[in-house]
Coordinates of N, CA and C in Angstrom, one line a residue:
Chain A
G13 N 15.2 211.2 134.1 CA 13.9 210.8 134.7 C 12.7 211.3 134.0
A14 N 11.5 211.0 134.5 CA 10.2 211.5 134.0 C 10.0 211.0 132.6
V15 N 10.1 209.7 132.4 CA 9.9 209.1 131.1 C 8.6 208.4 131.0
V16 N 7.9 208.6 129.9 CA 6.7 207.9 129.6 C 6.9 207.0 128.4
S17 N 6.4 205.8 128.5 CA 6.6 204.9 127.3 C 5.2 204.5 126.8
Q18 N 5.1 204.2 125.5 CA 3.9 203.7 124.9 C 4.2 202.4 124.2
H19 N 3.3 201.5 124.3 CA 3.5 200.2 123.6 C 2.2 199.8 123.0
P20 N 2.1 199.4 121.7 CA 3.3 199.3 120.8 C 3.6 200.7 120.2
S21 N 4.7 200.8 119.5 CA 5.0 202.1 118.9 C 4.3 202.2 117.6
R22 N 4.0 201.1 116.9 CA 3.2 201.1 115.7 C 2.4 199.8 115.6
V23 N 1.3 199.8 115.1 CA 0.5 198.6 114.9 C -0.4 198.7 113.6
I24 N -0.4 197.6 113.0 CA -1.3 197.4 111.8 C -2.3 196.3 112.1
C25 N -3.6 196.7 111.9 CA -4.6 195.6 112.1 C -5.6 195.7 111.1
K26 N -6.5 194.6 111.1 CA -7.5 194.5 110.1 C -8.8 195.2 110.7
S27 N -9.6 195.7 109.8 CA -10.8 196.4 110.2 C -11.7 195.4 111.0
G28 N -12.2 195.9 112.1 CA -13.1 195.1 112.9 C -12.4 194.6 114.2
T29 N -11.1 194.6 114.2 CA -10.4 194.1 115.4 C -10.2 195.2 116.4
S30 N -9.8 194.8 117.6 CA -9.6 195.7 118.7 C -8.1 195.8 118.9
V31 N -7.6 197.0 119.3 CA -6.2 197.3 119.5 C -6.1 197.9 120.9
K32 N -5.1 197.4 121.7 CA -4.9 198.0 123.0 C -3.5 198.7 122.9
I33 N -3.5 200.0 123.4 CA -2.3 200.8 123.5 C -2.0 201.0 125.0
E34 N -0.8 200.8 125.4 CA -0.4 201.0 126.8 C 0.4 202.3 126.9
C35 N 0.1 203.0 128.0 CA 0.9 204.2 128.4 C 1.4 204.0 129.8
R36 N 2.7 204.0 129.9 CA 3.3 203.8 131.3 C 4.2 205.0 131.6
S37 N 4.1 205.4 132.9 CA 5.1 206.3 133.5 C 6.1 205.5 134.1
L38 N 7.4 205.6 133.7 CA 8.4 204.7 134.1 C 9.0 205.0 135.5
D39 N 9.1 206.2 135.8 CA 9.9 206.6 137.0 C 9.1 207.6 137.9
F40 N 7.8 207.7 137.7 CA 7.0 208.6 138.5 C 5.6 208.1 138.5
Q41 N 4.8 208.6 139.4 CA 3.4 208.2 139.4 C 2.5 209.3 138.9
A42 N 1.4 208.9 138.4 CA 0.5 209.9 137.8 C -1.0 209.4 138.0
T43 N -1.7 210.3 138.7 CA -3.1 210.0 138.9 C -3.9 210.4 137.7
T44 N -3.3 211.3 136.9 CA -4.0 211.8 135.7 C -3.1 211.5 134.4
M45 N -3.7 210.9 133.5 CA -3.1 210.8 132.2 C -4.0 211.2 131.1
F46 N -3.5 211.7 130.0 CA -4.3 212.2 128.9 C -4.0 211.4 127.6
W47 N -5.0 211.2 126.8 CA -4.9 210.6 125.5 C -5.3 211.6 124.4
Y48 N -4.3 211.7 123.5 CA -4.5 212.6 122.4 C -4.5 211.8 121.0
R49 N -5.1 212.5 120.0 CA -4.9 211.9 118.7 C -4.4 213.1 117.8
Q50 N -3.4 212.7 117.0 CA -2.8 213.8 116.2 C -3.6 213.9 114.8
F51 N -3.8 215.1 114.5 CA -4.5 215.4 113.2 C -3.6 216.1 112.3
P52 N -4.0 216.2 111.0 CA -3.2 217.0 110.1 C -3.0 218.4 110.6
K53 N -1.9 219.0 110.2 CA -1.3 220.2 110.7 C -0.8 220.0 112.1
Q54 N -0.7 218.8 112.5 CA 0.1 218.4 113.6 C -0.5 218.8 115.0
S55 N -1.6 219.3 115.1 CA -2.2 219.6 116.4 C -2.7 218.3 117.0
L56 N -2.8 218.3 118.3 CA -3.2 217.2 119.0 C -4.6 217.4 119.5
M57 N -5.5 216.5 119.3 CA -6.9 216.6 119.9 C -6.9 215.8 121.1
L58 N -7.4 216.5 122.2 CA -7.6 215.8 123.5 C -8.8 214.8 123.3
M59 N -8.6 213.5 123.5 CA -9.7 212.6 123.5 C -10.3 212.4 124.8
A60 N -9.5 212.2 125.8 CA -10.0 211.8 127.1 C -8.9 212.0 128.2
T61 N -9.4 212.2 129.4 CA -8.6 212.3 130.6 C -8.8 211.1 131.4
S62 N -7.7 210.4 131.6 CA -7.7 209.1 132.3 C -7.4 209.4 133.8
N63 N -8.3 208.9 134.7 CA -8.1 209.1 136.1 C -7.9 207.8 136.8
E64 N -6.9 207.7 137.6 CA -6.6 206.4 138.3 C -7.7 206.1 139.2
G65 N -8.2 204.9 139.1 CA -9.2 204.4 140.0 C -10.6 204.9 139.8
S66 N -10.8 205.7 138.7 CA -12.2 206.1 138.4 C -12.4 206.1 136.9
K67 N -13.6 206.5 136.5 CA -13.9 206.5 135.0 C -13.2 207.6 134.3
A68 N -12.8 207.4 133.1 CA -12.2 208.4 132.3 C -13.2 209.5 131.9
T69 N -12.7 210.7 131.7 CA -13.6 211.8 131.2 C -13.3 212.0 129.7
Y70 N -14.3 211.8 128.9 CA -14.2 211.9 127.5 C -14.6 213.3 127.0
E71 N -13.9 213.7 126.0 CA -14.2 215.0 125.3 C -15.4 214.8 124.4
Q72 N -16.1 215.9 124.1 CA -17.2 215.9 123.3 C -16.9 215.3 121.9
G73 N -17.7 214.4 121.5 CA -17.5 213.8 120.1 C -16.7 212.5 120.2
V74 N -16.1 212.2 121.3 CA -15.3 211.0 121.4 C -16.2 209.9 122.0
E75 N -16.3 208.8 121.2 CA -17.2 207.7 121.7 C -16.5 206.8 122.8
K76 N -17.1 206.9 124.0 CA -16.4 206.1 125.0 C -16.5 204.6 124.9
D77 N -17.5 204.2 124.2 CA -17.7 202.7 123.9 C -16.7 202.2 122.9
K78 N -16.2 203.1 122.1 CA -15.2 202.8 121.0 C -13.8 202.9 121.5
F79 N -13.6 203.9 122.3 CA -12.2 204.2 122.8 C -12.3 203.9 124.4
L80 N -12.0 202.7 124.7 CA -12.1 202.3 126.1 C -10.8 202.6 126.8
I81 N -10.9 203.3 128.0 CA -9.7 203.7 128.7 C -9.8 203.1 130.1
N82 N -8.7 202.5 130.5 CA -8.6 202.0 131.8 C -7.3 202.5 132.5
H83 N -7.4 203.0 133.7 CA -6.3 203.5 134.4 C -6.1 202.8 135.7
A84 N -5.6 201.6 135.6 CA -5.6 200.6 136.7 C -4.7 200.9 137.8
S85 N -3.6 201.6 137.5 CA -2.6 201.9 138.5 C -2.0 203.3 138.3
L86 N -1.2 203.7 139.2 CA -0.6 205.0 139.2 C 0.5 205.1 138.1
T87 N 0.8 204.1 137.4 CA 1.8 204.1 136.3 C 1.3 203.6 135.0
L88 N 0.0 203.2 134.9 CA -0.4 202.6 133.7 C -1.8 203.0 133.3
S89 N -2.0 203.5 132.1 CA -3.3 203.7 131.5 C -3.3 203.0 130.1
T90 N -4.4 202.4 129.8 CA -4.6 201.8 128.5 C -5.7 202.4 127.7
L91 N -5.5 202.4 126.4 CA -6.5 202.9 125.5 C -6.8 201.7 124.5
T92 N -8.0 201.2 124.5 CA -8.4 200.2 123.6 C -9.3 200.7 122.5
V93 N -8.9 200.6 121.3 CA -9.7 201.0 120.1 C -10.5 199.8 119.7
T94 N -11.8 199.8 120.0 CA -12.6 198.6 119.7 C -13.2 198.7 118.3
S95 N -13.3 197.5 117.7 CA -13.8 197.4 116.3 C -13.2 198.5 115.4
A96 N -11.9 198.5 115.3 CA -11.2 199.6 114.6 C -11.6 199.6 113.1
H97 N -11.7 200.8 112.6 CA -12.0 201.0 111.2 C -10.9 201.9 110.6
P98 N -10.8 201.9 109.3 CA -9.7 202.7 108.6 C -9.7 204.2 109.1
E99 N -10.8 204.7 109.4 CA -10.8 206.1 109.8 C -10.2 206.3 111.2
D100 N -10.0 205.2 111.9 CA -9.3 205.3 113.2 C -7.8 205.4 113.0
S101 N -7.3 205.2 111.8 CA -5.9 205.2 111.6 C -5.4 206.6 112.0
S102 N -4.4 206.6 112.8 CA -3.9 207.9 113.3 C -2.7 207.7 114.2
F103 N -2.2 208.8 114.7 CA -1.1 208.7 115.7 C -1.7 209.1 117.0
Y104 N -1.6 208.1 118.0 CA -2.2 208.3 119.3 C -1.1 208.6 120.3
I105 N -1.2 209.6 121.1 CA -0.1 209.9 122.0 C -0.7 210.2 123.4
C106 N 0.0 209.7 124.4 CA -0.5 209.9 125.8 C 0.5 210.8 126.5
S107 N 0.0 211.4 127.6 CA 0.8 212.2 128.5 C 0.4 211.9 129.9
A108 N 1.3 212.2 130.8 CA 1.0 211.9 132.2 C 1.4 213.1 133.1
K109 N 0.5 213.5 134.0 CA 0.8 214.5 135.0 C 1.4 213.9 136.2
P110 N 2.6 214.3 136.5 CA 3.3 213.7 137.6 C 2.8 214.1 139.0
I111 N 2.8 213.2 139.9 CA 2.6 213.6 141.3 C 3.8 213.3 142.1
G112 N 4.1 214.2 143.1 CA 5.2 213.9 144.0 C 6.6 214.2 143.4
L113 N 6.6 215.0 142.3 CA 7.9 215.4 141.8 C 8.2 216.8 142.1
A114 N 9.4 217.0 142.6 CA 9.8 218.4 143.0 C 10.1 219.2 141.8
G115 N 9.8 220.5 141.9 CA 10.2 221.5 140.8 C 9.4 221.5 139.5
V116 N 8.2 220.9 139.6 CA 7.4 220.9 138.3 C 6.2 221.8 138.5
D117 N 5.7 222.3 137.4 CA 4.5 223.1 137.5 C 3.2 222.2 137.5
Q118 N 2.1 222.8 137.9 CA 0.9 222.1 137.9 C 0.4 221.7 136.5
E119 N 0.9 222.3 135.5 CA 0.5 222.0 134.1 C 1.6 221.1 133.4
T120 N 2.6 220.8 134.1 CA 3.6 219.9 133.5 C 3.0 218.6 133.1
Q121 N 3.3 218.2 131.9 CA 2.9 216.8 131.4 C 4.1 216.2 130.7
Y122 N 4.3 214.9 130.9 CA 5.3 214.2 130.2 C 4.6 213.3 129.2
F123 N 5.1 213.5 127.9 CA 4.5 212.8 126.8 C 5.1 211.5 126.5
G124 N 4.3 210.5 126.1 CA 4.9 209.3 125.5 C 5.3 209.5 124.1
P125 N 6.0 208.6 123.5 CA 6.5 208.7 122.1 C 5.4 208.5 121.0
G126 N 4.2 208.1 121.4 CA 3.1 207.9 120.5 C 3.0 206.5 119.9
T127 N 1.9 206.2 119.4 CA 1.6 204.9 118.7 C 0.9 205.2 117.4
R128 N 1.5 204.7 116.4 CA 0.9 204.9 115.0 C 0.0 203.7 114.7
L129 N -1.2 203.9 114.5 CA -2.2 202.9 114.2 C -2.6 203.0 112.8
L130 N -2.5 201.8 112.1 CA -3.0 201.7 110.7 C -4.0 200.6 110.6
V131 N -5.2 201.0 110.3 CA -6.3 200.0 110.2 C -6.5 199.7 108.7
L132 N -6.4 198.5 108.3 CA -6.5 198.1 106.9 C -8.0 197.7 106.6
Chain B
D16 N 16.1 208.7 129.8 CA 16.0 210.1 130.2 C 15.3 210.9 129.1
Q17 N 14.8 212.1 129.5 CA 14.1 212.9 128.5 C 15.0 213.4 127.4
Q18 N 14.5 213.3 126.2 CA 15.3 213.7 125.0 C 15.0 215.2 124.7
V19 N 13.9 215.7 125.2 CA 13.5 217.1 125.0 C 13.2 217.7 126.3
K20 N 13.9 218.8 126.7 CA 13.8 219.3 128.0 C 13.4 220.8 127.9
Q21 N 12.5 221.1 128.8 CA 12.1 222.5 129.0 C 12.3 222.8 130.5
N22 N 13.4 223.4 130.8 CA 13.9 223.5 132.2 C 13.1 224.5 133.1
S23 N 12.3 225.4 132.4 CA 11.5 226.3 133.2 C 10.1 225.8 133.2
P24 N 9.6 225.3 134.3 CA 8.2 224.9 134.3 C 7.2 226.0 134.2
S25 N 7.6 227.2 134.6 CA 6.7 228.3 134.5 C 7.5 229.6 134.3
L26 N 6.7 230.6 133.7 CA 7.4 231.9 133.4 C 6.3 233.0 133.5
S27 N 6.6 234.1 134.1 CA 5.7 235.2 134.1 C 6.3 236.4 133.5
V28 N 5.6 237.1 132.6 CA 6.1 238.2 131.9 C 5.0 239.3 131.9
Q29 N 5.5 240.6 131.9 CA 4.6 241.7 131.8 C 4.1 241.9 130.4
E30 N 2.8 242.2 130.3 CA 2.2 242.5 129.0 C 3.1 243.5 128.2
G31 N 3.3 243.3 126.9 CA 4.1 244.2 126.1 C 5.6 243.9 126.1
R32 N 6.0 243.1 127.0 CA 7.5 242.7 127.0 C 7.7 241.4 126.2
I33 N 8.9 241.0 126.1 CA 9.2 239.8 125.4 C 9.2 238.6 126.3
S34 N 8.6 237.5 125.7 CA 8.6 236.2 126.4 C 9.6 235.4 125.7
I35 N 10.4 234.7 126.4 CA 11.4 233.8 125.8 C 11.3 232.4 126.5
L36 N 10.9 231.5 125.7 CA 10.7 230.1 126.2 C 11.8 229.2 125.6
N37 N 12.5 228.5 126.5 CA 13.6 227.7 126.0 C 13.4 226.2 126.0
C38 N 14.2 225.6 125.1 CA 14.0 224.1 124.9 C 15.4 223.5 124.6
D39 N 15.7 222.5 125.2 CA 17.0 221.8 124.9 C 16.7 220.3 124.5
Y40 N 17.5 219.8 123.6 CA 17.4 218.4 123.2 C 18.7 217.7 123.2
T41 N 18.6 216.4 123.3 CA 19.9 215.6 123.4 C 20.2 214.8 122.1
N42 N 19.1 214.5 121.4 CA 19.3 213.6 120.2 C 19.7 214.4 119.0
S43 N 21.0 214.2 118.6 CA 21.5 215.0 117.4 C 20.8 214.6 116.1
M44 N 20.0 213.6 116.1 CA 19.3 213.2 114.9 C 18.1 214.0 114.7
F45 N 17.6 214.7 115.7 CA 16.4 215.6 115.5 C 16.8 216.7 114.5
D46 N 15.9 216.8 113.5 CA 16.1 217.9 112.6 C 14.9 218.7 112.2
Y47 N 13.8 218.5 113.0 CA 12.6 219.3 112.8 C 12.0 219.5 114.2
F48 N 11.7 220.8 114.4 CA 11.2 221.2 115.7 C 10.0 222.0 115.7
L49 N 9.1 221.8 116.7 CA 7.8 222.5 116.7 C 7.6 223.1 118.1
W50 N 6.8 224.1 118.1 CA 6.3 224.6 119.3 C 4.7 224.5 119.3
Y51 N 4.2 224.1 120.4 CA 2.7 223.9 120.5 C 2.3 224.8 121.6
K52 N 1.1 225.3 121.5 CA 0.4 226.1 122.6 C -0.8 225.3 123.1
K53 N -0.9 225.3 124.4 CA -2.1 224.5 124.9 C -2.8 225.3 126.0
Y54 N -4.1 225.4 125.7 CA -5.0 226.0 126.7 C -5.6 224.9 127.6
P55 N -6.1 225.2 128.8 CA -6.7 224.2 129.7 C -7.8 223.4 129.0
A56 N -7.8 222.1 129.2 CA -8.9 221.2 128.7 C -8.9 221.1 127.2
E57 N -7.8 221.5 126.6 CA -7.7 221.3 125.1 C -6.4 220.6 124.8
G58 N -6.2 220.1 123.6 CA -5.0 219.5 123.2 C -4.0 220.6 122.7
P59 N -2.8 220.3 122.7 CA -1.8 221.2 122.2 C -2.0 221.5 120.7
T60 N -1.9 222.8 120.4 CA -2.2 223.3 119.0 C -0.8 223.7 118.4
F61 N -0.6 223.3 117.2 CA 0.6 223.7 116.5 C 0.8 225.2 116.4
L62 N 1.9 225.7 116.7 CA 2.1 227.1 116.7 C 3.1 227.5 115.6
I63 N 4.3 227.0 115.6 CA 5.4 227.4 114.7 C 6.4 226.2 114.7
S64 N 7.1 226.1 113.5 CA 8.1 225.0 113.4 C 9.3 225.6 112.8
I65 N 10.4 224.8 112.9 CA 11.6 225.2 112.2 C 12.4 223.9 111.8
S66 N 12.9 223.9 110.7 CA 13.8 222.8 110.2 C 15.2 223.1 110.5
S67 N 16.0 222.1 110.6 CA 17.4 222.3 111.0 C 18.2 223.0 109.9
I68 N 17.7 223.2 108.7 CA 18.5 223.9 107.7 C 18.4 225.4 108.0
K69 N 17.5 225.8 108.9 CA 17.4 227.2 109.2 C 17.8 227.4 110.7
D70 N 18.1 228.7 111.0 CA 18.4 229.0 112.4 C 17.3 230.0 113.0
K71 N 16.4 230.4 112.1 CA 15.4 231.3 112.6 C 14.1 231.2 111.7
N72 N 13.0 231.2 112.3 CA 11.7 231.2 111.6 C 10.8 232.2 112.3
E73 N 10.1 233.0 111.5 CA 9.3 234.1 112.1 C 7.9 234.0 111.6
D74 N 6.9 234.2 112.5 CA 5.5 234.3 112.1 C 4.8 235.3 113.0
G75 N 4.7 236.5 112.5 CA 4.1 237.5 113.3 C 4.8 237.8 114.6
R76 N 4.2 237.7 115.7 CA 4.8 238.0 117.0 C 5.7 236.9 117.4
F77 N 5.7 235.7 116.8 CA 6.4 234.5 117.2 C 7.6 234.3 116.3
T78 N 8.7 234.1 117.0 CA 10.0 233.8 116.3 C 10.6 232.6 117.0
V79 N 11.0 231.6 116.3 CA 11.8 230.5 116.9 C 13.2 230.5 116.4
F80 N 14.1 230.4 117.3 CA 15.5 230.4 117.0 C 16.1 229.0 117.3
L81 N 16.9 228.5 116.4 CA 17.6 227.2 116.6 C 19.1 227.3 116.6
N82 N 19.7 226.7 117.6 CA 21.1 226.7 117.7 C 21.5 225.2 117.8
K83 N 21.9 224.7 116.6 CA 22.1 223.2 116.5 C 23.3 222.8 117.3
S84 N 24.3 223.6 117.3 CA 25.5 223.2 118.0 C 25.3 223.1 119.5
A85 N 24.4 223.9 120.0 CA 24.1 223.9 121.4 C 22.9 223.0 121.7
K86 N 22.3 222.4 120.6 CA 21.1 221.6 120.7 C 20.0 222.4 121.6
H87 N 19.8 223.6 121.1 CA 18.9 224.5 121.9 C 18.0 225.3 120.9
L88 N 16.8 225.4 121.3 CA 15.9 226.3 120.6 C 15.1 227.1 121.5
S89 N 14.6 228.3 121.0 CA 13.9 229.2 121.9 C 12.7 229.8 121.1
L90 N 11.7 230.1 121.8 CA 10.5 230.7 121.2 C 10.4 232.1 121.8
H91 N 10.4 233.1 120.9 CA 10.3 234.5 121.4 C 8.9 235.0 121.0
I92 N 8.2 235.7 121.9 CA 6.9 236.3 121.7 C 7.1 237.7 122.0
V93 N 6.9 238.6 120.9 CA 7.0 240.0 121.1 C 6.0 240.7 120.3
P94 N 5.2 241.6 120.9 CA 5.1 241.8 122.3 C 4.1 240.8 122.9
S95 N 4.3 240.5 124.2 CA 3.5 239.5 124.8 C 2.1 240.1 125.1
Q96 N 1.1 239.2 125.0 CA -0.3 239.7 125.3 C -0.9 238.7 126.3
P97 N -1.9 239.2 127.0 CA -2.5 238.3 128.0 C -3.1 237.0 127.4
G98 N -3.5 237.1 126.1 CA -4.0 235.9 125.5 C -3.0 234.9 125.1
D99 N -1.7 235.3 125.3 CA -0.6 234.3 125.1 C -0.4 233.4 126.3
S100 N -1.1 233.7 127.4 CA -1.0 232.9 128.6 C -1.5 231.5 128.3
A101 N -0.6 230.5 128.4 CA -0.9 229.1 128.1 C 0.3 228.3 128.4
V102 N 0.2 227.0 128.2 CA 1.3 226.1 128.3 C 2.0 225.9 126.9
Y103 N 3.3 226.1 126.8 CA 3.9 225.9 125.6 C 4.8 224.6 125.6
F104 N 4.6 223.8 124.6 CA 5.4 222.6 124.5 C 6.3 222.6 123.3
C105 N 7.5 222.2 123.5 CA 8.5 222.1 122.5 C 8.5 220.6 122.1
A106 N 8.6 220.4 120.8 CA 8.6 219.0 120.3 C 9.7 218.9 119.2
A107 N 10.2 217.7 119.0 CA 11.3 217.4 118.0 C 11.1 216.1 117.4
S108 N 11.6 216.0 116.1 CA 11.5 214.7 115.4 C 12.6 214.6 114.4
E109 N 12.8 213.4 114.0 CA 13.7 213.1 112.9 C 12.9 213.2 111.6
G110 N 13.1 214.2 110.8 CA 12.2 214.4 109.7 C 10.9 215.0 110.0
N111 N 10.2 215.6 109.0 CA 9.0 216.2 109.2 C 7.8 215.5 108.5
Y112 N 7.8 214.2 108.6 CA 6.8 213.5 107.9 C 5.6 213.2 108.7
G113 N 5.4 214.0 109.7 CA 4.2 213.9 110.5 C 4.2 212.7 111.4
Q114 N 5.4 212.2 111.7 CA 5.5 211.0 112.5 C 6.2 211.4 113.8
N115 N 6.3 210.4 114.6 CA 6.7 210.5 116.0 C 7.5 211.7 116.4
F116 N 6.8 212.5 117.2 CA 7.4 213.7 117.8 C 7.7 213.4 119.2
V117 N 8.8 213.9 119.7 CA 9.1 213.8 121.1 C 8.8 215.2 121.8
F118 N 8.0 215.2 122.8 CA 7.6 216.4 123.4 C 8.4 216.7 124.7
G119 N 8.6 218.0 124.9 CA 9.1 218.4 126.2 C 7.9 218.5 127.2
P120 N 8.2 218.7 128.5 CA 7.2 218.7 129.5 C 6.4 220.0 129.6
G121 N 6.8 221.0 128.9 CA 6.0 222.2 128.8 C 6.5 223.3 129.8
T122 N 6.2 224.6 129.4 CA 6.4 225.8 130.2 C 5.1 226.5 130.3
R123 N 4.7 226.8 131.5 CA 3.4 227.6 131.6 C 3.8 229.1 131.6
L124 N 3.3 229.8 130.6 CA 3.5 231.2 130.5 C 2.3 232.0 131.0
S125 N 2.6 232.9 131.9 CA 1.6 233.8 132.4 C 2.0 235.3 131.9
V126 N 1.1 235.9 131.2 CA 1.4 237.3 130.7 C 0.5 238.2 131.6
L127 N 1.1 239.0 132.4 CA 0.4 239.8 133.4 C 0.0 241.2 132.8
P128 N -1.2 241.6 132.9 CA -1.6 242.9 132.4 C -1.0 244.1 133.1

């Protein structure tokens, strides 16, 4: 149980196009999902916190008009990279905080497998 | 089902004692493992890693042990300090080429003064 999927797993696009990445919790619900970007040395930068039914909370330095987040249901959050440029090429990973699951800590997050974006 | 499991959602340890965080995995193709540390409102930060060719890697107060036959790894923190209080995530991948890591759900460590 407690699986999070991301689609697509990898995408190559031309500069200037928009790319949508989906994050789904498959067998649990989540009012809060997080979007991260992986940087060199493998640490993950928190980009934004996605809240079901309300606007996402973006971290400082993350352009909300460029990285559009929609959390339309308790099992789905989407990240759209608008007008992608080569510097947006990275590994994007989401995670979901479960609600209604027994035996989990308040800080438990289930991560998706990530999406590798390459912008040419 | 989850490929990387951390069966203890939380752990409390007295300052100065040893903290042991455990991680189990199911995919025998995983050969590179990492531990991340996460503070609130931040992303997970890389802490220490181990390749499957080793069974131990040490970095200061942090030591990671890998038992491939049991598909189990653990992170030891000795001595534990209050600043170590954070959420620790275990992650695994096939190869260490900076690509797709599979994360566990995390263990929240509280080090009590």
